[in-house]
Tab-separated table of C-alpha atoms in Angstrom:
chain	number	residue	atom	x	y	z
A	1	MET	CA	16.187	11.615	-12.569
A	2	SER	CA	13.369	12.385	-14.919
A	3	MET	CA	10.532	9.489	-13.683
A	4	SER	CA	6.763	8.118	-16.114
A	5	LEU	CA	5.048	5.552	-15.871
A	6	GLN	CA	3.380	6.302	-19.441
A	7	GLY	CA	1.144	4.178	-20.849
A	8	LYS	CA	1.207	1.724	-18.266
A	9	VAL	CA	-1.507	-0.191	-16.167
A	10	ALA	CA	-1.462	-0.049	-12.215
A	11	VAL	CA	-3.630	-2.286	-10.246
A	12	ILE	CA	-3.816	0.020	-6.747
A	13	THR	CA	-5.340	-1.331	-3.586
A	14	GLY	CA	-6.783	0.669	-1.010
A	15	GLY	CA	-6.941	3.884	-3.097
A	16	ALA	CA	-9.706	5.460	-1.841
A	17	SER	CA	-8.644	7.248	0.946
A	18	GLY	CA	-4.828	8.190	3.086
A	19	VAL	CA	-1.607	6.782	1.588
A	20	GLY	CA	-3.453	4.504	-1.134
A	21	PHE	CA	-5.182	7.562	-2.227
A	22	GLY	CA	-2.111	9.651	-2.431
A	23	ILE	CA	0.123	6.912	-3.997
A	24	ALA	CA	-2.965	6.561	-6.785
A	25	GLN	CA	-2.056	10.641	-7.596
A	26	GLU	CA	1.100	10.570	-8.173
A	27	PHE	CA	0.971	6.984	-10.623
A	28	ALA	CA	-1.665	9.583	-12.043
A	29	ALA	CA	0.075	12.110	-12.556
A	30	HIS	CA	3.617	10.345	-13.935
A	31	GLY	CA	1.524	8.731	-16.416
A	32	ALA	CA	-0.459	5.791	-16.119
A	33	ARG	CA	-3.310	4.681	-16.011
A	34	VAL	CA	-4.637	3.762	-12.743
A	35	VAL	CA	-7.409	1.496	-11.396
A	36	ILE	CA	-7.938	1.416	-7.365
A	37	THR	CA	-10.349	-0.444	-5.574
A	38	ASP	CA	-11.675	-0.211	-1.978
A	39	LEU	CA	-14.510	-1.411	-0.429
A	40	GLY	CA	-16.955	1.458	-0.803
A	41	ARG	CA	-18.139	2.428	-4.179
A	42	SER	CA	-18.875	6.208	-2.973
A	43	ASP	CA	-15.148	6.482	-1.001
A	44	LEU	CA	-14.524	4.942	-4.777
A	45	ASP	CA	-15.979	8.158	-7.424
A	46	ARG	CA	-14.922	10.502	-5.023
A	47	ALA	CA	-11.225	9.508	-5.388
A	48	VAL	CA	-12.159	9.047	-9.262
A	49	ALA	CA	-13.675	12.491	-9.013
A	50	ARG	CA	-10.395	13.816	-7.429
A	51	ILE	CA	-7.825	12.250	-9.230
A	52	GLY	CA	-9.692	12.637	-12.710
A	53	ASP	CA	-9.687	11.048	-16.827
A	54	ALA	CA	-6.432	8.661	-15.749
A	55	CYS	CA	-8.379	6.804	-12.491
A	56	THR	CA	-11.244	4.307	-11.985
A	57	GLY	CA	-12.713	2.496	-9.778
A	58	ALA	CA	-13.858	-1.226	-8.497
A	59	VAL	CA	-15.503	-1.973	-5.068
A	60	ALA	CA	-13.086	-5.390	-4.286
A	61	ASP	CA	-12.392	-6.986	-0.721
A	62	VAL	CA	-8.529	-8.536	-0.765
A	63	THR	CA	-9.491	-11.284	1.091
A	64	ASP	CA	-11.934	-12.532	-1.222
A	65	PRO	CA	-9.645	-13.811	-4.135
A	66	THR	CA	-12.963	-14.279	-6.687
A	67	ALA	CA	-12.885	-10.319	-6.587
A	68	MET	CA	-9.688	-10.517	-7.209
A	69	ASP	CA	-9.941	-12.069	-10.197
A	70	ARG	CA	-13.044	-10.756	-10.732
A	71	VAL	CA	-10.560	-7.815	-10.536
A	72	TYR	CA	-7.976	-8.143	-12.566
A	73	ARG	CA	-10.009	-9.467	-16.026
A	74	GLU	CA	-11.649	-6.362	-15.652
A	75	VAL	CA	-8.354	-5.168	-16.033
A	76	LYS	CA	-7.761	-7.526	-19.030
A	77	ALA	CA	-10.866	-6.550	-20.930
A	78	GLU	CA	-10.190	-2.698	-20.170
A	79	HIS	CA	-6.969	-2.528	-20.975
A	80	GLY	CA	-5.486	-5.160	-22.149
A	81	ARG	CA	-2.627	-5.236	-19.492
A	82	LEU	CA	-1.290	-5.044	-16.222
A	83	ASP	CA	2.080	-3.658	-15.505
A	84	ALA	CA	2.442	-2.651	-11.720
A	85	VAL	CA	0.615	-3.384	-8.574
A	86	VAL	CA	0.244	-1.542	-5.379
A	87	ALA	CA	-0.505	-3.890	-2.296
A	88	ASN	CA	-1.839	-0.630	-0.071
A	89	ALA	CA	-4.704	-2.390	1.653
A	90	GLY	CA	-4.265	-2.614	5.208
A	91	ILE	CA	-5.385	-2.555	8.819
A	92	GLY	CA	-4.258	-2.391	12.455
A	93	ALA	CA	-6.100	-4.228	15.638
A	94	HIS	CA	-4.209	-2.439	18.161
A	95	ALA	CA	-4.312	-4.779	21.843
A	96	PRO	CA	-0.961	-5.591	24.253
A	97	LEU	CA	-0.491	-9.072	24.564
A	98	GLY	CA	-3.558	-10.668	26.958
A	99	HIS	CA	-5.786	-8.817	25.114
A	100	ILE	CA	-5.943	-10.008	21.590
A	101	THR	CA	-8.589	-12.143	20.768
A	102	GLU	CA	-9.204	-14.432	17.168
A	103	ASP	CA	-11.562	-11.638	15.480
A	104	GLN	CA	-8.438	-8.551	15.722
A	105	PHE	CA	-5.422	-11.672	14.821
A	106	ASP	CA	-8.217	-13.278	12.040
A	107	ARG	CA	-8.796	-9.802	10.262
A	108	THR	CA	-5.575	-8.114	10.889
A	109	PHE	CA	-3.679	-11.486	9.115
A	110	GLY	CA	-6.873	-11.702	6.905
A	111	VAL	CA	-6.296	-8.720	5.299
A	112	ASN	CA	-2.338	-7.683	5.682
A	113	VAL	CA	-1.044	-11.097	4.565
A	114	LYS	CA	-4.212	-12.762	3.139
A	115	GLY	CA	-4.904	-9.207	1.478
A	116	VAL	CA	-1.247	-8.804	-0.333
A	117	LEU	CA	-1.103	-12.749	-0.724
A	118	PHE	CA	-4.786	-12.641	-3.317
A	119	THR	CA	-3.809	-9.273	-5.294
A	120	VAL	CA	-0.187	-10.566	-6.070
A	121	GLN	CA	-0.928	-14.022	-7.329
A	122	PRO	CA	-3.519	-13.577	-9.657
A	123	ALA	CA	-1.875	-10.528	-11.135
A	124	LEU	CA	1.166	-12.429	-11.494
A	125	PRO	CA	-0.255	-13.823	-15.040
A	126	LEU	CA	-1.143	-10.767	-16.608
A	127	MET	CA	2.169	-8.865	-15.983
A	128	PRO	CA	5.003	-8.437	-18.337
A	129	ASP	CA	7.938	-8.766	-17.927
A	130	GLY	CA	9.197	-5.429	-16.397
A	131	GLY	CA	6.452	-5.478	-14.411
A	132	ALA	CA	6.287	-3.966	-10.453
A	133	ILE	CA	4.482	-4.795	-7.507
A	134	VAL	CA	4.933	-2.996	-4.378
A	135	ILE	CA	3.570	-3.273	-1.912
A	136	ILE	CA	2.785	-0.958	1.527
A	137	GLY	CA	4.670	-2.382	4.315
A	138	SER	CA	5.631	-0.627	8.085
A	139	THR	CA	8.702	1.023	9.872
A	140	ALA	CA	6.258	-1.503	12.657
A	141	SER	CA	7.479	-4.444	10.220
A	142	VAL	CA	10.983	-3.928	12.565
A	143	ARG	CA	9.840	-0.914	14.505
A	144	PRO	CA	6.733	-2.425	16.843
A	145	PRO	CA	5.080	-0.134	19.297
A	146	ALA	CA	3.828	-1.333	22.656
A	147	GLY	CA	0.102	-3.218	22.061
A	148	MET	CA	0.957	-3.567	18.351
A	149	SER	CA	2.693	-7.160	17.489
A	150	LEU	CA	-0.857	-7.858	15.362
A	151	TYR	CA	0.062	-4.856	13.033
A	152	GLY	CA	4.164	-5.318	13.174
A	153	GLY	CA	3.972	-8.672	13.197
A	154	SER	CA	1.299	-9.043	9.972
A	155	LYS	CA	3.811	-6.348	7.714
A	156	ALA	CA	6.794	-8.843	9.024
A	157	ALA	CA	5.206	-11.487	6.934
A	158	VAL	CA	4.917	-9.768	4.005
A	159	ARG	CA	8.492	-8.741	4.101
A	160	CYS	CA	9.291	-13.107	4.833
A	161	LEU	CA	6.878	-13.363	1.859
A	162	VAL	CA	9.152	-11.064	-0.570
A	163	ARG	CA	11.929	-13.239	-0.298
A	164	ALA	CA	10.717	-15.937	-1.137
A	165	TRP	CA	8.176	-15.063	-4.109
A	166	ILE	CA	11.253	-13.004	-5.845
A	167	GLN	CA	12.883	-16.219	-5.504
A	168	ASP	CA	9.944	-18.049	-7.016
A	169	ILE	CA	9.332	-15.884	-9.697
A	170	LYS	CA	12.830	-15.915	-10.968
A	171	GLY	CA	13.279	-14.699	-15.079
A	172	SER	CA	9.847	-13.527	-15.016
A	173	GLY	CA	11.096	-9.730	-14.919
A	174	ILE	CA	8.898	-8.665	-12.631
A	175	ARG	CA	10.062	-6.895	-9.640
A	176	ILE	CA	9.067	-6.736	-5.732
A	177	ASN	CA	9.594	-4.729	-3.067
A	178	VAL	CA	8.031	-3.504	0.370
A	179	LEU	CA	8.025	0.521	0.585
A	180	SER	CA	7.306	0.543	4.799
A	181	PRO	CA	6.593	4.415	5.657
A	182	GLY	CA	6.297	5.588	9.520
A	183	ALA	CA	3.638	7.803	10.321
A	184	VAL	CA	1.821	9.679	7.582
A	185	ASP	CA	-0.934	12.397	7.613
A	186	THR	CA	-4.018	10.517	7.022
A	187	PRO	CA	-7.965	11.626	7.640
A	188	SER	CA	-7.650	8.472	9.406
A	189	LEU	CA	-4.954	9.353	11.414
A	190	ARG	CA	-6.290	12.077	12.711
A	191	ARG	CA	-9.511	10.670	12.760
A	192	ALA	CA	-7.634	8.212	15.227
A	193	ALA	CA	-5.662	10.830	17.171
A	194	GLU	CA	-9.437	13.289	17.481
A	195	GLN	CA	-11.179	10.086	19.366
A	196	ALA	CA	-8.332	9.213	21.238
A	197	GLN	CA	-7.758	12.665	22.915
A	198	GLY	CA	-10.159	15.256	21.973
A	199	ALA	CA	-9.477	17.971	18.230
A	200	ASP	CA	-8.199	20.236	20.303
A	201	ALA	CA	-4.974	17.586	20.754
A	202	VAL	CA	-4.447	16.902	16.398
A	203	ILE	CA	-2.201	19.349	15.604
A	204	PRO	CA	-0.349	19.153	18.462
A	205	LEU	CA	-0.317	15.521	18.540
A	206	ILE	CA	0.725	15.378	14.759
A	207	ARG	CA	3.877	17.842	15.208
A	208	ALA	CA	4.507	15.966	18.499
A	209	MET	CA	5.768	12.429	16.340
A	210	GLY	CA	7.094	14.648	14.179
A	211	GLU	CA	9.203	15.628	16.514
A	212	GLY	CA	10.282	12.518	17.224
A	213	ASN	CA	11.540	12.223	13.408
A	214	PRO	CA	14.697	13.082	11.948
A	215	THR	CA	13.989	15.192	9.415
A	216	GLY	CA	11.349	17.634	11.980
A	217	ARG	CA	7.723	16.932	10.552
A	218	ILE	CA	5.896	13.564	9.382
A	219	ALA	CA	5.560	12.400	5.708
A	220	ASP	CA	2.775	13.199	3.683
A	221	PRO	CA	1.154	10.873	1.187
A	222	ARG	CA	1.927	12.053	-1.655
A	223	GLU	CA	5.931	11.651	-0.778
A	224	ILE	CA	4.916	7.848	-0.470
A	225	GLY	CA	3.110	8.320	-3.976
A	226	LYS	CA	6.782	9.120	-5.262
A	227	ALA	CA	8.523	6.593	-3.528
A	228	ALA	CA	6.067	4.090	-4.472
A	229	VAL	CA	6.623	5.480	-8.808
A	230	PHE	CA	10.216	5.395	-8.692
A	231	LEU	CA	9.090	1.653	-7.590
A	232	ALA	CA	7.172	0.777	-10.367
A	233	ASP	CA	9.860	3.113	-12.724
A	234	ASP	CA	12.285	1.312	-15.077
A	235	ALA	CA	14.307	3.678	-13.499
A	236	ALA	CA	14.457	0.747	-10.313
A	237	GLY	CA	14.686	-1.901	-13.173
A	238	PHE	CA	17.907	-3.721	-11.001
A	239	VAL	CA	15.614	-2.991	-7.740
A	240	THR	CA	14.056	-6.161	-6.822
A	241	GLY	CA	13.371	-7.762	-3.023
A	242	VAL	CA	13.888	-5.001	-1.030
A	243	GLU	CA	12.772	-3.098	1.875
A	244	PHE	CA	12.386	0.798	1.106
A	245	PHE	CA	11.994	2.502	4.618
A	246	VAL	CA	10.181	6.247	3.524
A	247	ASP	CA	10.443	7.461	7.087
A	248	GLY	CA	12.072	10.153	7.209
A	249	GLY	CA	14.845	7.876	9.012
A	250	VAL	CA	12.929	7.142	12.735
A	251	ALA	CA	13.560	3.333	11.888
A	252	GLN	CA	16.913	3.710	11.278
A	253	VAL	CA	17.728	5.195	14.545
């Protein structure tokens, strides 16, 4: 199956690094004009330079509806259309029950749930019949490890939102799906591993994580990107409302 996003315009939040950057790379490689958002201008500039002329960057905080409205106004002015949105920006604040703080709760649900709402909602008036929205979830929505109730709960909340949203937009021709990765080999994962156990432990830890996966490894960000391209492509034209696990099978065993 050949996939193409040629001529389409996509907004990808949290696109300057990690999974979001891998998604942006794949969208650009498949012909899309890509607008990535993130919090830091320098990070955005580096990402845009790596992706090339098909990409531009916009500084925006997904928890700020005014900022996201501005992004979409700029997209409309520059491109005149919006075909796909990938709500990727997210954070993880981890603590076991009994040690969860109000700040951790507010930040996690602020970015991972409120941020998704105000990424999706203002995009809808710009999107045509055939538009696609991909929301990045997590296997933690169904298999949250100990200490990750906030993160898993926020991803489960988004899954529930999508079940209602596809009914709210019935007849629009716009599709909304959740793409849920498992562990992905990103710079942030490697930094977290180094902070937790030291630099020498990073590779063994990643290898050990992979050994618990039916594929024997963890994912590369661009593999998540390829799955996002599929969900945005016309090949997935009758796919909406699903949670698509791209996790090597780990959530299924």
